[in-house]
XYZ file of C-alpha atoms in Angstrom:
481
model
C 40.642 23.899 -30.668
C 43.454 26.225 -31.896
C 44.144 24.420 -35.175
C 41.313 26.084 -37.184
C 42.729 29.551 -36.372
C 45.982 29.102 -38.239
C 45.984 25.829 -40.169
C 44.782 27.624 -43.323
C 47.371 30.422 -43.084
C 50.091 30.146 -45.732
C 53.449 30.180 -43.939
C 56.964 30.142 -45.298
C 58.802 26.864 -45.264
C 60.008 25.742 -41.789
C 58.140 28.585 -40.020
C 56.584 27.224 -36.794
C 53.640 28.280 -34.694
C 53.689 26.634 -31.253
C 51.512 26.580 -28.089
C 53.644 25.636 -25.049
C 52.640 25.168 -21.405
C 54.583 26.752 -18.564
C 55.754 23.224 -17.741
C 57.759 23.179 -21.021
C 55.541 20.584 -22.770
C 54.240 21.439 -26.253
C 50.483 21.456 -26.434
C 50.331 22.015 -30.192
C 52.965 22.685 -32.933
C 52.302 23.540 -36.583
C 55.044 23.423 -39.233
C 54.895 22.857 -43.018
C 51.189 21.863 -42.812
C 51.722 19.249 -40.058
C 50.571 19.286 -36.422
C 52.263 17.612 -33.433
C 52.211 17.770 -29.637
C 53.871 16.445 -26.477
C 57.450 17.551 -27.265
C 59.642 18.661 -24.332
C 61.270 22.115 -24.761
C 62.364 22.642 -21.160
C 66.006 22.437 -22.263
C 65.526 25.354 -24.682
C 65.699 29.082 -24.120
C 61.957 29.806 -24.089
C 61.197 29.282 -20.378
C 64.196 31.407 -19.325
C 63.044 34.273 -21.576
C 59.452 34.063 -20.291
C 60.634 34.369 -16.684
C 62.277 37.701 -17.628
C 59.505 39.116 -19.852
C 56.014 38.048 -20.866
C 56.516 39.293 -24.462
C 59.770 39.246 -26.412
C 62.035 37.933 -29.154
C 65.166 35.822 -29.166
C 67.326 33.766 -31.507
C 68.302 30.197 -30.542
C 68.463 26.605 -31.728
C 65.008 24.982 -31.570
C 65.245 21.931 -29.187
C 62.774 19.932 -31.277
C 64.535 19.881 -34.679
C 67.826 21.707 -33.992
C 67.107 24.494 -36.501
C 68.244 27.986 -35.528
C 65.273 30.330 -35.506
C 64.305 33.867 -34.655
C 61.360 33.492 -32.276
C 58.656 35.918 -31.151
C 56.644 34.832 -28.065
C 53.802 36.014 -25.831
C 52.585 34.607 -22.487
C 48.778 34.485 -22.382
C 47.259 36.418 -19.486
C 45.389 34.322 -16.884
C 46.437 31.018 -18.522
C 49.598 28.884 -18.105
C 50.341 28.970 -21.850
C 52.871 30.616 -24.221
C 52.299 31.274 -27.942
C 55.393 31.626 -30.139
C 56.250 31.981 -33.850
C 59.699 30.940 -35.087
C 61.331 31.628 -38.481
C 64.671 30.169 -39.675
C 67.495 32.658 -39.189
C 68.622 32.406 -42.817
C 65.144 33.399 -43.995
C 65.142 36.398 -41.685
C 68.663 37.392 -42.772
C 67.760 37.030 -46.436
C 64.729 39.199 -45.904
C 66.833 41.826 -44.142
C 69.394 41.832 -46.904
C 66.769 41.971 -49.609
C 64.178 44.255 -48.160
C 64.042 45.631 -44.624
C 60.396 46.504 -45.130
C 59.542 42.848 -45.739
C 61.243 41.917 -42.510
C 59.195 44.456 -40.633
C 56.068 43.172 -42.316
C 56.988 39.613 -41.338
C 57.621 40.674 -37.791
C 54.359 42.554 -37.761
C 52.538 39.546 -39.213
C 54.079 37.356 -36.525
C 52.931 39.763 -33.836
C 49.430 39.857 -35.315
C 49.329 36.042 -35.432
C 50.477 35.885 -31.835
C 47.683 38.272 -30.838
C 45.101 36.348 -32.855
C 46.193 33.098 -31.281
C 46.148 34.690 -27.845
C 42.632 35.948 -28.419
C 41.513 32.537 -29.698
C 43.025 30.781 -26.717
C 41.424 33.267 -24.332
C 38.021 32.813 -25.988
C 38.290 29.028 -25.907
C 39.383 29.021 -22.296
C 36.579 31.406 -21.451
C 34.028 28.961 -22.868
C 35.654 26.014 -21.170
C 35.919 28.050 -17.999
C 32.138 28.392 -17.909
C 31.766 24.640 -18.297
C 34.312 24.099 -15.567
C 32.471 26.555 -13.344
C 29.181 24.710 -13.947
C 30.848 21.374 -13.227
C 32.368 22.793 -10.060
C 28.962 24.094 -8.957
C 27.402 20.672 -9.569
C 30.196 19.011 -7.609
C 29.624 21.381 -4.680
C 25.898 20.704 -4.842
C 26.464 16.937 -4.734
C 28.910 17.334 -1.845
C 26.253 19.315 0.030
C 23.671 16.588 -0.583
C 26.059 13.866 0.591
C 27.005 15.932 3.636
C 23.336 16.314 4.586
C 22.627 12.562 4.225
C 21.825 10.707 7.481
C 23.894 7.756 6.223
C 27.638 7.855 7.072
C 29.670 8.319 3.859
C 33.320 8.888 2.990
C 35.350 9.553 -0.169
C 38.870 8.404 -0.899
C 41.055 8.815 -3.961
C 42.922 5.977 -5.714
C 46.049 6.859 -3.750
C 44.362 6.019 -0.451
C 43.836 9.599 0.735
C 40.479 10.233 2.448
C 39.205 13.374 0.770
C 35.796 13.808 2.406
C 33.757 12.659 5.419
C 30.132 13.716 5.644
C 28.569 15.065 8.810
C 26.814 11.789 9.678
C 30.110 9.879 9.481
C 31.779 12.222 11.948
C 28.778 12.210 14.300
C 28.313 8.417 14.173
C 31.899 7.223 14.494
C 33.617 10.298 15.950
C 36.484 10.446 13.436
C 37.285 13.725 11.674
C 39.390 14.037 8.485
C 42.374 14.933 10.649
C 42.014 11.668 12.627
C 42.007 9.414 9.556
C 43.691 11.218 6.643
C 44.443 7.934 4.829
C 42.919 4.492 4.446
C 45.782 2.970 6.417
C 44.991 5.298 9.333
C 41.332 4.253 9.102
C 42.149 0.522 9.066
C 44.357 0.834 12.152
C 41.885 2.964 14.097
C 38.651 1.137 13.207
C 40.022 -2.426 13.388
C 42.598 -2.634 16.186
C 42.671 -6.450 16.147
C 45.315 -7.404 13.512
C 43.670 -10.654 12.397
C 40.245 -9.068 12.002
C 41.805 -6.052 10.255
C 43.554 -8.336 7.772
C 40.272 -10.115 7.073
C 38.424 -6.842 6.451
C 41.157 -5.470 4.160
C 41.375 -8.717 2.208
C 37.607 -9.101 1.853
C 37.205 -5.453 0.898
C 39.947 -5.628 -1.727
C 38.597 -8.867 -3.223
C 35.124 -7.379 -3.542
C 36.447 -4.175 -5.151
C 38.366 -6.244 -7.709
C 35.312 -8.396 -8.393
C 33.117 -5.368 -9.076
C 35.718 -3.879 -11.416
C 36.112 -7.139 -13.363
C 32.428 -8.038 -13.604
C 31.002 -4.515 -13.703
C 28.495 -5.408 -10.973
C 27.597 -3.700 -7.705
C 29.533 -4.096 -4.471
C 27.979 -6.788 -2.273
C 27.338 -5.205 1.146
C 29.301 -6.793 3.985
C 28.664 -6.630 7.712
C 31.628 -5.443 9.786
C 32.394 -4.467 13.354
C 34.422 -1.304 13.891
C 35.716 0.747 16.791
C 34.663 4.363 17.156
C 36.995 7.141 18.234
C 35.646 6.987 21.809
C 36.461 3.262 22.024
C 32.914 1.925 21.658
C 32.127 -0.723 19.065
C 29.514 -0.464 16.334
C 28.229 -2.808 13.658
C 27.842 -1.448 10.129
C 26.792 -2.664 6.711
C 29.582 -1.500 4.393
C 29.380 -0.834 0.669
C 31.441 1.039 -1.904
C 31.145 2.454 -5.416
C 33.340 4.437 -7.786
C 32.025 7.713 -9.211
C 32.795 6.727 -12.799
C 34.781 4.306 -14.925
C 37.732 6.732 -14.833
C 40.682 5.116 -13.042
C 41.317 8.367 -11.163
C 37.731 8.608 -9.894
C 37.128 8.678 -6.152
C 35.545 5.787 -4.256
C 32.478 6.462 -2.155
C 32.251 4.282 0.965
C 28.958 3.848 2.839
C 28.978 2.543 6.424
C 25.334 2.171 7.468
C 25.131 1.834 11.251
C 22.929 -1.141 12.289
C 24.048 -1.366 15.917
C 20.719 -0.319 17.416
C 18.799 -2.506 14.994
C 20.835 -5.540 16.008
C 20.312 -4.784 19.680
C 16.566 -4.504 19.063
C 16.554 -7.783 17.135
C 18.402 -9.530 19.942
C 15.901 -8.175 22.476
C 13.026 -9.406 20.312
C 14.630 -12.831 19.938
C 15.162 -13.061 23.682
C 11.541 -12.076 24.276
C 10.354 -14.652 21.742
C 12.403 -17.397 23.388
C 10.928 -16.443 26.734
C 7.384 -16.546 25.369
C 8.048 -19.832 23.570
C 9.217 -21.356 26.837
C 6.103 -20.007 28.534
C 3.837 -21.451 25.829
C 5.558 -24.825 26.092
C 4.977 -24.777 29.807
C 1.303 -23.831 29.312
C 0.692 -26.668 26.838
C 2.578 -29.089 29.087
C 0.463 -28.167 32.098
C -2.769 -28.321 30.092
C -1.790 -31.808 28.923
C -1.039 -32.867 32.502
C -4.340 -31.465 33.765
C -6.246 -33.267 31.006
C -4.500 -36.493 31.907
C -5.525 -35.968 35.523
C -9.115 -35.423 34.391
C -8.895 -38.579 32.253
C -7.653 -40.552 35.252
C -10.468 -39.215 37.442
C -13.028 -40.215 34.816
C -11.499 -43.678 34.574
C -11.647 -44.079 38.383
C -15.250 -42.892 38.437
C -16.169 -45.333 35.684
C -14.536 -48.153 37.671
C -16.701 -47.362 40.678
C -19.965 -47.618 38.726
C -21.680 -50.936 38.115
C -23.933 -49.602 35.356
C -22.794 -50.396 31.813
C -24.370 -47.241 30.366
C -22.552 -45.012 32.849
C -19.284 -46.793 32.153
C -19.821 -46.357 28.408
C -20.570 -42.654 28.705
C -17.590 -42.037 30.974
C -15.378 -44.091 28.658
C -16.401 -41.940 25.684
C -15.702 -38.797 27.706
C -12.307 -40.136 28.713
C -11.429 -40.720 25.047
C -12.295 -37.133 24.135
C -10.171 -35.797 26.962
C -7.253 -37.993 25.884
C -7.500 -36.707 22.285
C -7.156 -33.106 23.498
C -4.318 -34.048 25.846
C -2.464 -35.645 22.935
C -2.880 -32.456 20.918
C -1.280 -30.305 23.626
C 1.514 -32.860 24.024
C 2.215 -32.649 20.276
C 2.329 -28.852 20.508
C 4.850 -28.537 23.311
C 7.038 -31.237 21.769
C 6.878 -29.630 18.327
C 8.690 -26.690 16.757
C 5.703 -24.399 16.271
C 2.768 -23.237 18.366
C 0.879 -21.887 15.353
C 0.426 -25.185 13.524
C 0.515 -28.937 13.910
C 1.181 -31.799 11.487
C -2.325 -33.175 11.142
C -1.209 -36.488 9.621
C 1.121 -37.288 12.523
C -1.435 -36.168 15.107
C -4.227 -38.287 13.586
C -1.905 -41.289 13.311
C -0.959 -41.128 17.009
C -4.550 -40.433 18.028
C -5.940 -43.311 15.960
C -3.461 -45.725 17.533
C -4.371 -44.456 21.006
C -8.162 -44.704 20.490
C -7.831 -48.077 18.776
C -5.790 -49.540 21.653
C -8.172 -48.158 24.279
C -11.411 -49.437 22.655
C -10.471 -52.697 20.890
C -11.376 -55.848 22.795
C -8.431 -57.989 23.767
C -7.751 -60.671 21.200
C -10.305 -59.255 18.739
C -9.160 -59.933 15.115
C -9.360 -56.301 14.053
C -6.642 -54.290 12.239
C -6.101 -50.542 12.050
C -4.948 -49.072 8.728
C -3.804 -45.444 8.498
C -3.388 -43.639 5.164
C -2.704 -39.925 5.658
C -0.943 -37.285 3.565
C 1.246 -34.647 5.181
C -0.437 -31.316 5.901
C -0.131 -28.601 8.571
C -3.226 -27.049 10.142
C -4.036 -24.479 12.788
C -5.262 -25.382 16.258
C -8.756 -24.258 15.243
C -8.889 -27.178 12.811
C -6.699 -29.681 14.643
C -8.951 -29.785 17.752
C -12.287 -30.574 15.986
C -10.545 -32.957 13.578
C -8.977 -34.885 16.478
C -12.266 -35.070 18.375
C -14.043 -36.183 15.188
C -11.490 -38.959 14.679
C -11.993 -40.067 18.286
C -15.792 -40.252 17.849
C -15.723 -42.083 14.507
C -13.055 -44.661 15.473
C -14.744 -45.310 18.826
C -18.129 -45.700 17.085
C -16.647 -48.136 14.530
C -15.087 -50.353 17.190
C -18.159 -50.223 19.452
C -20.803 -51.081 16.830
C -18.998 -52.575 13.832
C -17.374 -55.639 15.364
C -19.693 -57.457 17.831
C -18.348 -60.630 19.397
C -15.223 -61.858 17.625
C -16.126 -60.432 14.248
C -12.940 -59.749 12.225
C -12.138 -56.875 9.903
C -10.285 -53.591 9.724
C -10.720 -49.916 10.410
C -9.327 -47.417 7.860
C -8.394 -43.821 8.744
C -7.674 -41.738 5.649
C -6.684 -38.097 5.005
C -5.986 -36.921 1.451
C -6.465 -33.900 -0.823
C -9.385 -33.997 -3.244
C -8.221 -33.903 -6.894
C -5.126 -31.784 -6.069
C -7.394 -28.934 -4.946
C -7.500 -26.976 -1.710
C -10.173 -29.381 -0.428
C -9.110 -32.197 1.870
C -11.129 -35.289 2.793
C -10.960 -37.004 6.177
C -12.805 -40.292 6.506
C -13.107 -43.298 8.803
C -14.504 -46.569 7.423
C -14.656 -50.162 8.598
C -15.332 -53.619 7.187
C -17.513 -54.682 10.088
C -21.151 -55.789 10.132
C -22.329 -52.583 8.494
C -24.943 -50.024 9.435
C -28.320 -51.137 10.813
C -31.427 -50.638 8.686
C -32.803 -48.067 11.093
C -29.518 -46.139 11.176
C -30.990 -42.825 10.005
C -33.666 -42.844 12.705
C -31.147 -43.761 15.410
C -28.647 -41.242 14.108
C -30.643 -38.319 15.463
C -30.669 -39.805 18.935
C -26.984 -40.736 19.039
C -24.938 -38.238 21.071
C -21.713 -39.402 19.394
C -23.010 -38.879 15.846
C -24.580 -35.533 16.759
C -21.215 -34.461 18.176
C -19.479 -35.743 15.013
C -21.803 -33.647 12.826
C -21.119 -30.548 14.927
C -17.349 -31.122 14.697
C -17.605 -31.501 10.920
C -19.399 -28.144 10.777
C -16.590 -26.577 12.822
C -14.172 -27.787 10.163
C -16.246 -26.005 7.533
C -17.699 -29.183 6.028
C -20.571 -31.638 6.404
C -20.475 -35.188 7.725
C -21.350 -37.627 4.934
C -22.307 -41.287 5.444
C -21.689 -43.996 2.840
C -21.183 -45.874 0.766
C -21.183 -48.624 3.368
C -19.876 -47.797 6.792
C -17.843 -44.798 5.666
C -18.031 -41.471 7.461
C -16.303 -38.553 5.736
C -16.000 -34.771 5.750
C -14.478 -32.435 3.179
C -12.981 -29.149 4.316
C -10.537 -26.442 3.241
C -7.193 -26.328 5.057
C -6.548 -22.940 6.661
C -3.084 -21.491 6.018
C -1.260 -21.514 9.345
C 0.009 -18.103 10.423
C 2.267 -17.148 13.283
C 0.356 -15.994 16.350
C 0.591 -12.347 17.287
C 2.703 -12.069 20.422
C 2.487 -8.904 22.485
C 4.700 -7.955 25.342
């Protein structure tokens, strides 16, 4: 920013104008129309002269090119910079021998140039100073925001020095900047176990390298750390660098999830307890239904009337279908849903074995697709299967009539509708079926169960009974403490 102030000034050959820092490194040097920087003049006379006086003149060999020059210098106020103008000694001597007035004019010109350069430097630094002040204010504002954050945060520089801990970090983990001035101090304090500490350091370093290579975000990692008071906390750790500058600080975030984990463990323990209770409930319900089934069977054995035995037998089958459902629930993995295909397959086998006459040439065929349903649909569907299979075996195969019973469950044209049907290849329906249908308790119950499923019981073609219904999406039951 100084070059425009003197680059157009016509100078004598080998006259130099130089801006030097107090560290002895040249910031900018202009000679014979060329600019350069970075030269080291600490071995020269300049720094010794400046320590004695802020403004002055001296004659010495220039360390950069070895030329002997008469030099005028001035230290800029408020800035660590020196402006100097150097002229070869022979030129100065020639001017003195030729015309003393010209020498004075040259010296005056040098002093004026020094002043102009000083003013230019001061103006430039004043402008940059405002920018630096604004940047400093923004940095303080960001530090204040980070300090007020409820999330524990820390800053460390590339050298491993911890430069900042926000209020939440100190309050959560107890460490102050004096306790952990460096990363090494933090590793040793937070991870006292050497093997675990090595794992954390290695994993942390690998993730930092990965983010720098790929330019992606740090993948949060869960760690256990020891607080200053000796207690242990669990945190989700993440890190990010302020900018792509290699000297930029790293911000580390250690989000405390200790209480959340404790709450999750309590919830899981409560859920396991309630699951065990539900299993026990379903197991006891199944046992009670089996007891009821046995009582009905004993009562049917005491009666000599065929109609009473038939009615009690039908009732026993319905009780067994519900008992099987509760057995499937407590043996399964979920209390919110049941695999309808497996349940219907087991139920069909059970009803078929209980109602088929010994030695009767009848086969049971099961064709079901896998689907999960809620209890609200599993119960009526199971009872409906019990009624339809029992009805087919009771009326479709008199004597030793042979044939088969088909139980089928499939979606309808890949839609949300499903079709459940029971058909048989027996003697078929009687001609007066429709008139008898209204008086049949089993068929009336089957129609009501089909309505509970959200469908309608259809008959035909042949001896085929079917219902179409929409499968409800199973949801987890709401469990309250």
